[in-house]
Coordinates of C-alpha atoms in Angstrom, one line a residue:
X1 CA 146.9 36.2 147.0
X2 CA 149.6 34.6 144.9
X3 CA 149.7 34.7 141.1
X4 CA 149.1 31.0 141.1
X5 CA 145.9 31.4 143.2
X6 CA 144.6 34.1 140.8
X7 CA 145.2 32.0 137.7
X8 CA 143.5 29.0 139.3
X9 CA 140.5 31.0 140.6
X10 CA 137.4 31.0 138.4
X11 CA 135.6 34.2 137.5
X12 CA 132.6 34.4 139.8
X13 CA 130.4 36.8 141.8
X14 CA 133.3 38.5 143.5
X15 CA 136.2 37.9 141.1
X16 CA 137.1 38.9 137.5
X17 CA 140.2 39.3 135.4
X18 CA 140.7 42.1 132.9
X19 CA 143.4 42.9 130.3
X20 CA 145.5 46.1 130.8
X21 CA 144.2 47.1 127.4
X22 CA 140.6 47.3 128.6
X23 CA 138.9 50.7 128.0
X24 CA 138.4 52.7 131.2
X25 CA 134.7 53.1 130.4
X26 CA 134.3 49.3 130.0
X27 CA 136.2 48.7 133.3
X28 CA 133.6 50.9 135.1
X29 CA 130.9 48.3 134.4
X30 CA 132.3 45.5 136.6
X31 CA 133.3 48.1 139.2
X32 CA 129.8 49.4 139.4
X33 CA 128.3 45.9 139.3
X34 CA 130.4 44.6 142.2
X35 CA 129.9 47.7 144.2
X36 CA 126.1 47.3 143.8
X37 CA 126.3 43.6 144.8
X38 CA 128.7 41.9 147.3
X39 CA 131.9 43.7 146.4
X40 CA 134.8 41.8 144.9
X41 CA 138.2 42.0 143.3
X42 CA 139.4 42.7 139.7
X43 CA 142.9 41.4 138.6
X44 CA 144.0 43.8 135.9
X45 CA 146.9 42.6 133.8
X46 CA 145.5 39.1 133.2
X47 CA 143.6 38.3 130.1
X48 CA 140.0 37.4 130.9
X49 CA 139.8 35.3 127.7
X50 CA 143.1 33.3 127.8
X51 CA 144.3 33.9 131.3
X52 CA 147.6 35.0 129.8
X53 CA 149.7 37.1 132.2
X54 CA 150.2 40.4 130.4
X55 CA 151.2 42.5 133.4
X56 CA 150.8 46.3 133.6
X57 CA 154.4 47.6 133.5
X58 CA 155.1 49.5 130.2
X59 CA 151.5 50.7 130.0
X60 CA 151.7 53.5 132.4
X61 CA 149.4 55.8 130.5
X62 CA 146.6 53.2 130.2
X63 CA 147.2 52.2 133.9
X64 CA 146.7 55.8 135.1
X65 CA 143.4 55.9 133.1
X66 CA 142.2 52.7 134.7
X67 CA 143.1 53.9 138.1
X68 CA 140.9 56.9 137.5
X69 CA 138.0 54.8 136.2
X70 CA 136.3 54.5 139.7
X71 CA 136.2 58.3 139.9
X72 CA 135.8 59.4 136.3
X73 CA 133.3 56.9 135.0
X74 CA 131.3 55.8 138.1
X75 CA 128.6 57.8 139.7
X76 CA 128.9 58.3 142.5
X77 CA 132.6 57.3 142.6
X78 CA 133.5 54.0 144.1
X79 CA 136.2 54.0 146.7
X80 CA 138.4 51.1 145.6
X81 CA 141.6 49.9 147.2
X82 CA 144.5 49.0 145.0
X83 CA 147.6 46.7 145.5
X84 CA 150.2 45.4 143.1
X85 CA 151.3 41.8 142.9
X86 CA 154.8 40.9 141.4
X87 CA 154.6 38.3 138.7
X88 CA 156.4 37.0 135.6
X89 CA 154.6 37.8 132.4
X90 CA 154.0 35.5 129.4
X91 CA 157.3 36.7 127.9
X92 CA 159.3 35.7 130.9
X93 CA 159.8 39.3 132.2
X94 CA 159.4 40.5 135.7
X95 CA 156.1 42.5 135.9
X96 CA 153.2 43.3 138.1
X97 CA 149.4 42.9 138.0
X98 CA 147.0 45.3 139.7
X99 CA 144.5 44.0 142.2
X100 CA 141.6 46.4 142.5
X101 CA 139.5 45.6 145.7
X102 CA 135.9 46.9 145.4
X103 CA 133.8 47.1 148.6
X104 CA 130.1 46.4 148.7
X105 CA 128.4 49.8 148.8
X106 CA 125.3 51.1 150.6
X107 CA 124.7 53.4 147.6
X108 CA 123.5 52.7 144.1
X109 CA 126.2 53.3 141.5
X110 CA 125.9 53.8 137.7
X111 CA 128.4 54.3 134.9
X112 CA 128.9 57.5 133.0
X113 CA 125.9 56.7 130.7
X114 CA 123.7 56.4 133.8
X115 CA 123.4 52.6 133.3
X116 CA 123.1 50.5 136.4
X117 CA 124.7 47.0 136.7
X118 CA 124.6 44.3 139.3
X119 CA 127.1 41.4 139.6
X120 CA 125.2 38.1 139.0
X121 CA 127.4 35.0 139.0
X122 CA 130.3 35.8 136.7
X123 CA 128.5 38.5 134.6
X124 CA 127.7 42.1 135.1
X125 CA 123.9 42.3 134.5
X126 CA 122.4 45.6 133.3
X127 CA 119.3 46.4 135.4
X128 CA 116.0 47.6 133.9
X129 CA 114.0 50.4 135.5
X130 CA 112.1 48.2 137.9
X131 CA 115.2 46.3 139.0
X132 CA 117.0 49.6 139.5
X133 CA 114.2 51.0 141.6
X134 CA 114.2 47.7 143.7
X135 CA 117.9 48.2 144.3
X136 CA 117.4 51.8 145.4
X137 CA 114.8 50.6 147.9
X138 CA 117.1 47.7 149.1
X139 CA 120.0 50.1 149.6
X140 CA 117.8 52.6 151.4
X141 CA 118.5 55.5 149.0
X142 CA 114.8 55.6 148.5
X143 CA 112.1 54.2 150.8
X144 CA 108.9 52.8 149.2
X145 CA 107.1 53.6 152.4
X146 CA 107.6 57.3 151.5
X147 CA 105.9 56.9 148.1
X148 CA 102.6 58.7 147.7
X149 CA 99.6 56.4 147.4
X150 CA 97.6 57.0 144.2
X151 CA 94.1 58.2 144.8
X152 CA 94.4 58.1 148.6
X153 CA 93.1 61.1 150.7
X154 CA 92.9 61.9 154.3
X155 CA 89.4 60.4 154.3
X156 CA 91.2 57.0 154.0
X157 CA 93.0 57.5 157.4
X158 CA 91.5 56.3 160.6
X159 CA 92.2 59.2 162.9
X160 CA 91.4 57.1 166.0
X161 CA 94.4 54.9 165.2
X162 CA 96.5 58.1 164.8
X163 CA 95.3 59.3 168.2
X164 CA 96.1 56.0 169.8
X165 CA 99.7 56.2 168.5
X166 CA 100.0 59.8 169.7
X167 CA 99.0 58.7 173.2
X168 CA 101.8 56.1 173.1
X169 CA 104.5 58.5 172.1
X170 CA 103.1 61.5 174.0
X171 CA 102.3 63.8 171.2
X172 CA 100.1 66.7 172.3
X173 CA 98.7 68.2 169.1
X174 CA 95.8 67.1 166.9
X175 CA 95.9 64.0 164.8
X176 CA 96.0 65.9 161.5
X177 CA 98.8 68.2 162.8
X178 CA 100.8 65.1 163.7
X179 CA 100.4 63.6 160.2
X180 CA 101.4 66.9 158.5
X181 CA 104.3 67.7 160.8
X182 CA 105.9 64.2 161.1
X183 CA 107.4 61.7 158.8
X184 CA 105.8 63.3 155.7
X185 CA 102.7 61.1 156.3
X186 CA 100.6 63.8 154.7
X187 CA 102.1 66.4 152.4
X188 CA 100.8 69.0 149.9
X189 CA 102.0 69.0 146.3
X190 CA 100.6 71.3 143.6
X191 CA 97.7 72.2 145.9
X192 CA 96.7 68.6 146.6
X193 CA 97.2 66.6 149.7
X194 CA 99.3 63.4 149.3
X195 CA 99.2 60.4 151.7
X196 CA 102.3 58.2 152.0
X197 CA 102.4 54.4 151.8
X198 CA 103.6 54.2 155.4
X199 CA 100.6 56.3 156.5
X200 CA 98.1 54.0 154.8
X201 CA 99.8 50.8 156.1
X202 CA 99.9 52.1 159.7
X203 CA 96.7 54.2 160.0
X204 CA 94.5 53.3 157.0
X205 CA 90.9 52.5 157.4
X206 CA 91.3 49.7 154.8
X207 CA 95.0 49.3 153.7
X208 CA 94.1 46.4 151.5
X209 CA 92.1 48.6 149.2
X210 CA 95.4 50.1 148.0
X211 CA 97.7 47.2 148.8
X212 CA 95.6 44.0 148.3
X213 CA 98.5 41.7 149.1
X214 CA 99.8 43.7 152.1
X215 CA 98.5 40.9 154.4
X216 CA 99.7 37.9 156.3
X217 CA 98.6 34.3 155.4
X218 CA 99.1 31.3 157.7
X219 CA 99.1 27.8 156.2
X220 CA 99.3 24.7 158.3
X221 CA 100.5 21.5 156.6
X222 CA 100.1 18.0 157.8
X223 CA 103.5 16.3 157.8
X224 CA 106.9 17.8 156.8
X225 CA 106.4 18.5 153.1
X226 CA 104.3 20.8 151.1
X227 CA 102.1 18.7 148.7
X228 CA 99.8 19.8 145.9
X229 CA 97.1 18.4 143.7
X230 CA 95.3 15.2 144.9
X231 CA 98.0 15.0 147.7
X232 CA 97.4 18.5 149.0
X233 CA 98.0 18.4 152.8
X234 CA 96.8 21.8 153.9
X235 CA 94.8 21.6 157.2
X236 CA 94.5 25.3 158.0
X237 CA 94.6 28.4 155.8
X238 CA 94.0 31.7 157.5
X239 CA 94.6 35.3 156.3
X240 CA 95.1 38.4 158.5
X241 CA 94.4 41.9 157.1
X242 CA 94.2 45.4 158.4
X243 CA 97.0 47.7 159.4
X244 CA 100.5 46.4 160.2
X245 CA 99.9 46.5 163.9
X246 CA 96.6 44.7 163.6
X247 CA 98.2 42.0 161.4
X248 CA 101.1 41.6 163.9
X249 CA 98.8 41.2 166.9
X250 CA 96.3 38.8 165.1
X251 CA 99.1 36.7 163.6
X252 CA 101.0 36.3 166.9
X253 CA 97.8 35.4 168.8
X254 CA 96.8 32.8 166.2
X255 CA 100.2 31.2 166.1
X256 CA 100.0 30.8 169.9
X257 CA 97.1 28.6 169.3
X258 CA 99.1 26.4 167.0
X259 CA 102.2 25.9 169.3
X260 CA 102.4 22.5 170.9
X261 CA 103.2 22.3 174.6
X262 CA 104.6 19.5 176.8
X263 CA 103.9 19.5 180.5
X264 CA 105.7 17.3 183.1
X265 CA 106.5 17.2 186.8
X266 CA 109.8 18.9 187.6
X267 CA 112.3 17.8 190.3
X268 CA 110.9 20.4 192.7
X269 CA 107.4 19.0 192.5
X270 CA 106.0 21.7 190.2
X271 CA 104.6 21.2 186.7
X272 CA 106.8 22.6 184.0
X273 CA 105.5 23.4 180.5
X274 CA 107.8 23.5 177.5
X275 CA 106.8 24.7 174.0
X276 CA 108.2 23.4 170.7
X277 CA 108.7 27.1 169.6
X278 CA 109.8 29.8 172.0
X279 CA 107.2 32.6 172.3
X280 CA 109.8 35.4 171.7
X281 CA 111.1 33.7 168.6
X282 CA 107.7 33.5 167.0
X283 CA 106.9 37.1 167.9
X284 CA 110.2 38.3 166.5
X285 CA 109.9 36.4 163.2
X286 CA 106.3 37.8 162.7
X287 CA 107.5 41.3 163.5
X288 CA 110.5 41.0 161.2
X289 CA 108.3 39.9 158.3
X290 CA 105.8 42.7 158.6
X291 CA 108.4 45.3 159.4
X292 CA 111.0 44.5 156.7
X293 CA 109.0 43.2 153.8
X294 CA 109.3 44.9 150.4
X295 CA 105.8 46.5 150.0
X296 CA 106.5 47.4 146.5
X297 CA 106.3 43.7 145.6
X298 CA 102.6 43.4 145.1
X299 CA 102.2 39.9 143.7
X300 CA 102.2 38.0 146.9
X301 CA 101.7 38.3 150.7
X302 CA 103.7 37.2 153.7
X303 CA 103.2 33.5 154.0
X304 CA 103.8 31.6 157.3
X305 CA 104.0 27.9 156.6
X306 CA 103.9 25.5 159.6
X307 CA 104.9 21.9 159.2
X308 CA 105.2 19.2 161.9
X309 CA 108.9 20.0 162.4
X310 CA 109.4 23.7 161.4
X311 CA 107.8 27.1 160.6
X312 CA 108.9 28.8 157.4
X313 CA 108.3 32.6 157.2
X314 CA 108.3 33.7 153.5
X315 CA 108.6 37.4 153.1
X316 CA 108.6 39.3 149.8
X317 CA 111.9 41.0 149.2
X318 CA 115.6 40.3 149.1
X319 CA 117.7 41.1 152.2
X320 CA 118.2 44.9 152.2
X321 CA 121.4 46.9 152.2
X322 CA 124.5 44.9 153.2
X323 CA 122.6 42.3 155.1
X324 CA 123.4 38.7 154.0
X325 CA 122.3 35.3 155.3
X326 CA 125.7 34.8 156.9
X327 CA 125.8 38.2 158.7
X328 CA 122.2 38.8 159.6
X329 CA 122.7 38.3 163.3
X330 CA 124.9 41.3 163.6
X331 CA 124.1 43.5 160.6
X332 CA 121.1 45.8 160.8
X333 CA 119.4 47.6 157.9
X334 CA 115.8 48.8 157.9
X335 CA 113.9 48.7 154.6
X336 CA 111.0 50.6 156.3
X337 CA 112.4 52.8 159.0
X338 CA 109.1 54.6 159.7
X339 CA 107.3 51.3 160.1
X340 CA 110.1 50.0 162.4
X341 CA 109.9 53.1 164.6
X342 CA 106.2 52.7 164.9
X343 CA 106.4 49.1 166.0
X344 CA 109.2 50.0 168.4
X345 CA 106.8 52.5 170.1
X346 CA 104.4 49.6 170.7
X347 CA 107.3 47.5 172.2
X348 CA 107.3 44.9 169.4
X349 CA 110.8 46.1 168.4
X350 CA 113.1 46.5 171.4
X351 CA 116.5 47.6 170.1
X352 CA 117.1 47.8 166.3
X353 CA 119.1 44.9 165.0
X354 CA 119.0 42.9 168.2
X355 CA 116.1 40.5 167.5
X356 CA 117.6 37.8 165.4
X357 CA 120.8 37.6 167.5
X358 CA 118.6 37.2 170.7
X359 CA 116.7 34.3 169.1
X360 CA 120.0 32.6 168.1
X361 CA 121.5 33.1 171.6
X362 CA 118.4 31.6 173.3
X363 CA 118.3 28.6 170.9
X364 CA 122.0 28.0 171.1
X365 CA 121.8 27.9 174.9
X366 CA 119.3 25.1 174.6
X367 CA 121.4 23.3 172.0
X368 CA 118.8 23.8 169.3
X369 CA 119.1 24.8 165.7
X370 CA 119.1 28.5 165.1
X371 CA 116.9 30.1 162.4
X372 CA 118.3 29.8 158.8
X373 CA 117.8 32.3 156.0
X374 CA 118.0 32.0 152.3
X375 CA 116.7 33.8 149.2
X376 CA 114.4 32.0 146.7
X377 CA 113.8 34.3 143.7
X378 CA 112.5 37.5 145.4
X379 CA 111.3 35.8 148.6
X380 CA 113.3 35.7 151.9
X381 CA 112.7 32.4 153.6
X382 CA 113.4 32.2 157.3
X383 CA 113.1 28.7 158.8
X384 CA 112.5 28.1 162.6
X385 CA 113.0 24.5 163.5
X386 CA 110.8 22.9 166.2
X387 CA 112.6 22.1 169.4
X388 CA 110.8 18.8 169.5
X389 CA 108.0 17.3 167.4
X390 CA 106.5 14.7 169.8
X391 CA 106.5 13.9 173.5
X392 CA 108.6 10.8 172.7
X393 CA 111.3 12.9 171.1
X394 CA 111.1 15.4 173.9
X395 CA 111.7 12.7 176.5
X396 CA 114.4 10.9 174.6
X397 CA 117.8 11.1 176.4
X398 CA 120.7 12.4 174.4
X399 CA 123.3 9.8 173.3
X400 CA 125.8 12.4 172.2
X401 CA 127.4 15.7 173.2
X402 CA 125.0 17.5 170.8
X403 CA 121.2 17.1 171.4
X404 CA 119.8 14.8 168.7
X405 CA 116.9 17.2 168.2
X406 CA 119.2 19.2 165.9
X407 CA 118.0 19.0 162.3
X408 CA 119.1 20.7 159.1
X409 CA 117.1 23.9 158.7
X410 CA 115.9 23.4 155.1
X411 CA 115.6 20.7 152.5
X412 CA 118.6 22.1 150.7
X413 CA 120.7 22.0 153.8
X414 CA 119.6 18.5 154.6
X415 CA 120.7 17.4 151.1
X416 CA 124.0 19.0 151.6
X417 CA 124.6 17.3 154.9
X418 CA 123.6 14.0 153.4
X419 CA 126.1 14.1 150.6
X420 CA 129.1 15.6 152.5
X421 CA 131.4 13.6 154.7
X422 CA 134.1 14.3 157.3
X423 CA 136.6 15.8 154.9
X424 CA 137.0 19.4 153.7
X425 CA 135.7 20.0 150.2
X426 CA 135.5 23.1 148.1
X427 CA 132.5 24.8 146.5
X428 CA 133.0 23.2 143.1
X429 CA 132.9 19.7 144.7
X430 CA 129.8 20.7 146.8
X431 CA 128.1 21.8 143.6
X432 CA 128.8 18.5 141.9
X433 CA 127.5 16.5 144.9
X434 CA 124.3 18.5 145.0
X435 CA 123.8 18.8 141.3
X436 CA 123.9 22.6 141.3
X437 CA 125.3 24.5 138.3
X438 CA 125.1 28.1 139.5
X439 CA 127.5 29.2 142.1
X440 CA 125.2 31.8 143.5
X441 CA 122.4 29.2 144.0
X442 CA 124.9 27.0 145.8
X443 CA 125.9 29.9 148.1
X444 CA 122.5 31.4 148.8
X445 CA 120.4 28.3 149.2
X446 CA 122.9 25.7 150.5
X447 CA 126.1 27.1 152.0
X448 CA 124.8 30.3 153.7
X449 CA 121.9 28.6 155.5
X450 CA 124.1 25.6 156.4
X451 CA 126.7 28.0 158.0
X452 CA 123.9 29.9 159.8
X453 CA 122.4 26.8 161.5
X454 CA 125.8 25.3 162.2
X455 CA 125.7 22.4 159.8
X456 CA 129.0 23.1 158.1
X457 CA 132.1 25.1 159.0
X458 CA 134.8 26.9 157.1
X459 CA 138.5 25.8 156.9
X460 CA 139.4 29.5 157.1
X461 CA 136.7 30.9 159.4
X462 CA 138.5 34.3 159.8
X463 CA 138.7 34.7 156.0
X464 CA 135.3 33.9 154.5
X465 CA 136.5 34.9 151.0
X466 CA 139.8 33.0 151.1
X467 CA 140.5 31.8 147.5
X468 CA 141.1 28.2 148.8
X469 CA 138.1 28.2 151.1
X470 CA 136.7 24.8 151.9
X471 CA 133.9 23.3 154.1
X472 CA 133.2 20.3 156.2
X473 CA 130.4 19.0 158.4
X474 CA 130.2 20.1 162.0
X475 CA 130.2 17.6 164.9
X476 CA 126.4 18.1 165.5
X477 CA 125.7 17.5 161.8
X478 CA 127.8 14.3 161.9
X479 CA 125.9 13.1 164.9
X480 CA 122.6 13.8 163.3
X481 CA 123.6 11.6 160.4
X482 CA 124.9 8.8 162.7
X483 CA 121.6 8.7 164.5
X484 CA 119.9 7.8 161.3
X485 CA 117.1 10.3 161.6
X486 CA 116.6 11.1 158.0

């Protein structure tokens, strides 16, 4: 980066300026906040209030203190990378500024006072206890599935389910021995037996007694919008309870009854049946929701919403660890590793981290939109677009290089495609066109899902965080607009 680029860059989620005079303890706060979030860069030697170039030369003692801040005032220490950028300071002298590159961390970091911060927009937000615990679960330093369930005993475990699982994995001892000797399903503390959350969710006689919203709800809407009140358009509303395996099986079986099929006579004289949603894609999305949801969020259940043109899987919990909407195809992190291992034994999980990429590969081969992912508050929304919505559309010949059945994956992406044109524009211009005021909202709800489903493309694809990054519509998004299918 050049000094001009740094001066022109606004403070945001991944960038901040700090004076050389900042106290090392104060500097630890943005370091911790960025490490707990998406990482970022601090430009030290540039006033964050006036953007005056102060430089760092001549302040060697303070500079050395700031260089030690990631180690002396961060717990655990943050492994930053430093570089120096030549500049001319406000007095016209040759000087330097310090660029401190902070990686996103898989650990939770605090400052010396044991305060935890998270970078949110251009601020370092101090987390309360519940937010801190959620971050611990998201980063995998603690697993909620290991938490003891209050008032649960071994009488609440269905030993027949445990025996079934033991037969699958080839375990030769008794069911109780398995629970006590594996995964801390049943432990003893202070002379009392404790049963873990994972044990109740996988083997419980009635898991919903302890986790009432640990269930899956399917809602079918008529049309392409979710309406309420006198215009409510719900035509089916079904809830699936039981253990996680029971929910997965019942949900997949029911979704199969809702998939539309189109049969026609092929060139070889045989009838061919095509579905508007691939079977593997539906199964994988259901399994992902049940396997990776944040079970400590107890106010809502998994909701699967089917519209005429798409299915939206709404799963409680943010993306865990270092997983982001734009790297979800190739980055794996399991929020509930014991539950994931259990489902893998039943062949619902093949290879960890492979599922989403396989869905995308299959859909890309057909020229269809791949699933998109975005965060809405504490809910992860994954959208799977229908390959076709009517026999007429299925039979319609393509008039372009990209099949016209491509559609923006969400209402936000559709809005973005609608307002953009053929030219590259930066994030600030995109925010103006969409009427968005928060940069994080623009990224999470518009840019990230639009990149995932191939609606927009970067000017610098190999450098996602390029300071002059810009975006434009892809060819298939342009064709979709020209076909006037809004």
